[in-house]
PDB file of C-alpha atoms in Angstrom:
ATOM      1  CA  UNK L   1      40.614  10.015  -5.489  1.00 78.00           C
ATOM      2  CA  UNK L   2      43.543   8.833  -7.595  1.00 85.00           C
ATOM      3  CA  UNK L   3      44.520  10.519 -10.824  1.00 82.00           C
ATOM      4  CA  UNK L   4      43.108   8.523 -13.753  1.00 80.00           C
ATOM      5  CA  UNK L   5      45.522   6.421 -15.782  1.00 83.00           C
ATOM      6  CA  UNK L   6      43.341   5.093 -18.602  1.00 87.00           C
ATOM      7  CA  UNK L   7      44.224   6.545 -21.983  1.00 89.00           C
ATOM      8  CA  UNK L   8      40.742   7.812 -22.902  1.00 91.00           C
ATOM      9  CA  UNK L   9      40.462   9.854 -19.707  1.00 90.00           C
ATOM     10  CA  UNK L  10      44.035  11.161 -19.998  1.00 89.00           C
ATOM     11  CA  UNK L  11      43.451  12.305 -23.589  1.00 89.00           C
ATOM     12  CA  UNK L  12      40.317  14.173 -22.463  1.00 92.00           C
ATOM     13  CA  UNK L  13      42.260  15.822 -19.623  1.00 92.00           C
ATOM     14  CA  UNK L  14      45.115  16.823 -21.959  1.00 91.00           C
ATOM     15  CA  UNK L  15      42.618  18.238 -24.470  1.00 92.00           C
ATOM     16  CA  UNK L  16      40.993  20.302 -21.718  1.00 94.00           C
ATOM     17  CA  UNK L  17      44.398  21.621 -20.630  1.00 94.00           C
ATOM     18  CA  UNK L  18      45.335  22.588 -24.198  1.00 93.00           C
ATOM     19  CA  UNK L  19      41.954  24.274 -24.678  1.00 94.00           C
ATOM     20  CA  UNK L  20      42.628  26.512 -21.664  1.00 94.00           C
ATOM     21  CA  UNK L  21      45.881  27.841 -23.130  1.00 93.00           C
ATOM     22  CA  UNK L  22      45.747  31.365 -24.545  1.00 92.00           C
ATOM     23  CA  UNK L  23      48.159  30.559 -27.348  1.00 93.00           C
ATOM     24  CA  UNK L  24      47.131  28.591 -30.449  1.00 93.00           C
ATOM     25  CA  UNK L  25      48.210  24.935 -30.481  1.00 95.00           C
ATOM     26  CA  UNK L  26      48.045  22.730 -33.585  1.00 94.00           C
ATOM     27  CA  UNK L  27      48.821  19.050 -34.211  1.00 96.00           C
ATOM     28  CA  UNK L  28      49.188  17.385 -37.595  1.00 95.00           C
ATOM     29  CA  UNK L  29      50.052  13.888 -38.758  1.00 95.00           C
ATOM     30  CA  UNK L  30      53.015  12.892 -40.956  1.00 94.00           C
ATOM     31  CA  UNK L  31      51.137  13.964 -44.082  1.00 93.00           C
ATOM     32  CA  UNK L  32      50.445  17.431 -42.584  1.00 91.00           C
ATOM     33  CA  UNK L  33      46.746  16.680 -42.047  1.00 95.00           C
ATOM     34  CA  UNK L  34      45.294  18.611 -39.118  1.00 95.00           C
ATOM     35  CA  UNK L  35      44.432  16.404 -36.146  1.00 96.00           C
ATOM     36  CA  UNK L  36      43.881  19.015 -33.451  1.00 96.00           C
ATOM     37  CA  UNK L  37      43.669  22.739 -32.847  1.00 96.00           C
ATOM     38  CA  UNK L  38      42.772  24.267 -29.511  1.00 96.00           C
ATOM     39  CA  UNK L  39      40.155  26.937 -28.786  1.00 96.00           C
ATOM     40  CA  UNK L  40      42.742  29.734 -29.061  1.00 94.00           C
ATOM     41  CA  UNK L  41      43.589  28.542 -32.589  1.00 93.00           C
ATOM     42  CA  UNK L  42      39.893  28.488 -33.465  1.00 95.00           C
ATOM     43  CA  UNK L  43      39.538  32.062 -32.234  1.00 92.00           C
ATOM     44  CA  UNK L  44      42.614  33.396 -34.080  1.00 89.00           C
ATOM     45  CA  UNK L  45      41.737  31.600 -37.319  1.00 90.00           C
ATOM     46  CA  UNK L  46      37.986  32.162 -37.130  1.00 91.00           C
ATOM     47  CA  UNK L  47      37.264  28.525 -37.948  1.00 93.00           C
ATOM     48  CA  UNK L  48      35.998  25.571 -35.879  1.00 95.00           C
ATOM     49  CA  UNK L  49      38.277  22.567 -35.446  1.00 94.00           C
ATOM     50  CA  UNK L  50      35.627  20.208 -36.841  1.00 95.00           C
ATOM     51  CA  UNK L  51      35.823  22.074 -40.162  1.00 95.00           C
ATOM     52  CA  UNK L  52      39.548  21.340 -40.525  1.00 94.00           C
ATOM     53  CA  UNK L  53      39.980  17.931 -38.890  1.00 96.00           C
ATOM     54  CA  UNK L  54      41.776  15.555 -41.262  1.00 96.00           C
ATOM     55  CA  UNK L  55      42.297  18.189 -43.956  1.00 96.00           C
ATOM     56  CA  UNK L  56      45.785  18.944 -45.300  1.00 92.00           C
ATOM     57  CA  UNK L  57      47.311  22.008 -43.666  1.00 88.00           C
ATOM     58  CA  UNK L  58      47.954  23.738 -46.991  1.00 85.00           C
ATOM     59  CA  UNK L  59      44.327  23.186 -48.035  1.00 88.00           C
ATOM     60  CA  UNK L  60      43.096  25.166 -45.025  1.00 88.00           C
ATOM     61  CA  UNK L  61      45.863  27.761 -44.774  1.00 85.00           C
ATOM     62  CA  UNK L  62      47.542  29.735 -47.540  1.00 81.00           C
ATOM     63  CA  UNK L  63      51.192  29.367 -46.670  1.00 80.00           C
ATOM     64  CA  UNK L  64      54.492  28.868 -48.442  1.00 76.00           C
ATOM     65  CA  UNK L  65      55.385  25.227 -47.692  1.00 73.00           C
ATOM     66  CA  UNK L  66      59.100  26.087 -47.621  1.00 76.00           C
ATOM     67  CA  UNK L  67      58.573  28.357 -44.591  1.00 79.00           C
ATOM     68  CA  UNK L  68      55.729  26.446 -42.918  1.00 85.00           C
ATOM     69  CA  UNK L  69      56.885  25.417 -39.436  1.00 87.00           C
ATOM     70  CA  UNK L  70      54.900  22.178 -39.737  1.00 84.00           C
ATOM     71  CA  UNK L  71      56.506  21.260 -43.039  1.00 89.00           C
ATOM     72  CA  UNK L  72      59.982  22.174 -41.781  1.00 92.00           C
ATOM     73  CA  UNK L  73      59.552  20.101 -38.608  1.00 94.00           C
ATOM     74  CA  UNK L  74      58.105  17.153 -40.570  1.00 93.00           C
ATOM     75  CA  UNK L  75      60.885  17.275 -43.158  1.00 93.00           C
ATOM     76  CA  UNK L  76      63.858  17.913 -40.860  1.00 95.00           C
ATOM     77  CA  UNK L  77      62.701  16.020 -37.777  1.00 96.00           C
ATOM     78  CA  UNK L  78      63.957  18.977 -35.723  1.00 96.00           C
ATOM     79  CA  UNK L  79      62.482  21.830 -33.725  1.00 97.00           C
ATOM     80  CA  UNK L  80      61.726  24.978 -35.707  1.00 95.00           C
ATOM     81  CA  UNK L  81      61.543  28.412 -34.048  1.00 94.00           C
ATOM     82  CA  UNK L  82      60.240  31.361 -36.016  1.00 91.00           C
ATOM     83  CA  UNK L  83      60.017  34.733 -34.255  1.00 90.00           C
ATOM     84  CA  UNK L  84      57.699  35.952 -37.014  1.00 87.00           C
ATOM     85  CA  UNK L  85      55.588  33.701 -39.199  1.00 84.00           C
ATOM     86  CA  UNK L  86      52.527  34.599 -41.227  1.00 84.00           C
ATOM     87  CA  UNK L  87      49.829  32.724 -43.073  1.00 83.00           C
ATOM     88  CA  UNK L  88      46.506  33.551 -44.682  1.00 85.00           C
ATOM     89  CA  UNK L  89      43.131  32.119 -43.765  1.00 84.00           C
ATOM     90  CA  UNK L  90      39.731  33.282 -44.952  1.00 82.00           C
ATOM     91  CA  UNK L  91      41.278  36.312 -46.676  1.00 85.00           C
ATOM     92  CA  UNK L  92      43.049  37.539 -43.536  1.00 83.00           C
ATOM     93  CA  UNK L  93      46.758  37.547 -42.737  1.00 85.00           C
ATOM     94  CA  UNK L  94      47.641  36.081 -39.339  1.00 85.00           C
ATOM     95  CA  UNK L  95      51.051  36.948 -37.888  1.00 87.00           C
ATOM     96  CA  UNK L  96      52.493  34.781 -35.126  1.00 86.00           C
ATOM     97  CA  UNK L  97      55.679  33.684 -33.468  1.00 90.00           C
ATOM     98  CA  UNK L  98      55.918  29.913 -33.608  1.00 92.00           C
ATOM     99  CA  UNK L  99      57.681  26.858 -32.234  1.00 95.00           C
ATOM    100  CA  UNK L 100      57.041  23.619 -34.132  1.00 95.00           C
ATOM    101  CA  UNK L 101      58.412  20.236 -33.150  1.00 97.00           C
ATOM    102  CA  UNK L 102      58.207  16.816 -34.736  1.00 97.00           C
ATOM    103  CA  UNK L 103      56.250  14.048 -33.025  1.00 96.00           C
ATOM    104  CA  UNK L 104      58.424  10.940 -32.940  1.00 96.00           C
ATOM    105  CA  UNK L 105      57.552   7.269 -32.484  1.00 95.00           C
ATOM    106  CA  UNK L 106      60.355   4.722 -32.413  1.00 95.00           C
ATOM    107  CA  UNK L 107      62.664   7.334 -33.956  1.00 92.00           C
ATOM    108  CA  UNK L 108      60.367   8.059 -36.919  1.00 95.00           C
ATOM    109  CA  UNK L 109      58.594  11.361 -37.533  1.00 96.00           C
ATOM    110  CA  UNK L 110      54.846  10.663 -37.390  1.00 97.00           C
ATOM    111  CA  UNK L 111      53.603  14.223 -37.103  1.00 96.00           C
ATOM    112  CA  UNK L 112      54.316  17.678 -35.762  1.00 96.00           C
ATOM    113  CA  UNK L 113      52.829  20.143 -33.326  1.00 96.00           C
ATOM    114  CA  UNK L 114      53.180  23.858 -32.932  1.00 94.00           C
ATOM    115  CA  UNK L 115      52.558  26.384 -30.225  1.00 94.00           C
ATOM    116  CA  UNK L 116      52.107  29.889 -31.553  1.00 91.00           C
ATOM    117  CA  UNK L 117      51.729  33.363 -30.128  1.00 89.00           C
ATOM    118  CA  UNK L 118      49.442  35.655 -32.066  1.00 83.00           C
ATOM    119  CA  UNK L 119      51.115  38.934 -33.072  1.00 85.00           C
ATOM    120  CA  UNK L 120      48.379  40.093 -35.459  1.00 73.00           C
ATOM    121  CA  UNK L 121      46.729  42.524 -33.047  1.00 70.00           C
ATOM    122  CA  UNK L 122      50.097  43.934 -31.971  1.00 68.00           C
ATOM    123  CA  UNK L 123      51.056  44.497 -35.620  1.00 60.00           C
ATOM    124  CA  UNK L 124      47.754  46.252 -36.326  1.00 64.00           C
ATOM    125  CA  UNK L 125      48.225  48.579 -33.316  1.00 65.00           C
ATOM    126  CA  UNK L 126      51.748  49.487 -34.439  1.00 66.00           C
ATOM    127  CA  UNK L 127      50.584  50.106 -38.021  1.00 66.00           C
ATOM    128  CA  UNK L 128      47.691  52.281 -36.808  1.00 68.00           C
ATOM    129  CA  UNK L 129      50.013  54.385 -34.657  1.00 69.00           C
ATOM    130  CA  UNK L 130      52.607  54.782 -37.388  1.00 70.00           C
ATOM    131  CA  UNK L 131      49.976  56.163 -39.749  1.00 61.00           C
ATOM    132  CA  UNK L 132      48.937  58.846 -37.220  1.00 55.00           C
TER     133      UNK L 132
END
């Protein structure tokens, strides 16, 4: 059997691949509205992707726009790497390392995506051991 080449099937395959990743993956459009988050992102954030689809990033997450990897990548059109980045969701701080990149079409920035690695649990373990 040949690998499918139709766009609908390829998008479904890519979505399945992203959902199998252990690290959170997010995609937003040029206005920073959330278009996709994988299952790892749902787990870390404690929210289902359907609840955030199409909503502005800063409406869902409490984050300083000046340090938001999405906003930096959208504004600069360049890759942003943050070894430590935190945001708040549902009253809980989430700490991650992050790489965000712009999505380009014909040289124009039309969105951004990020791949993050959750450091929250590691931070909590360190804090617990320091207090001993």
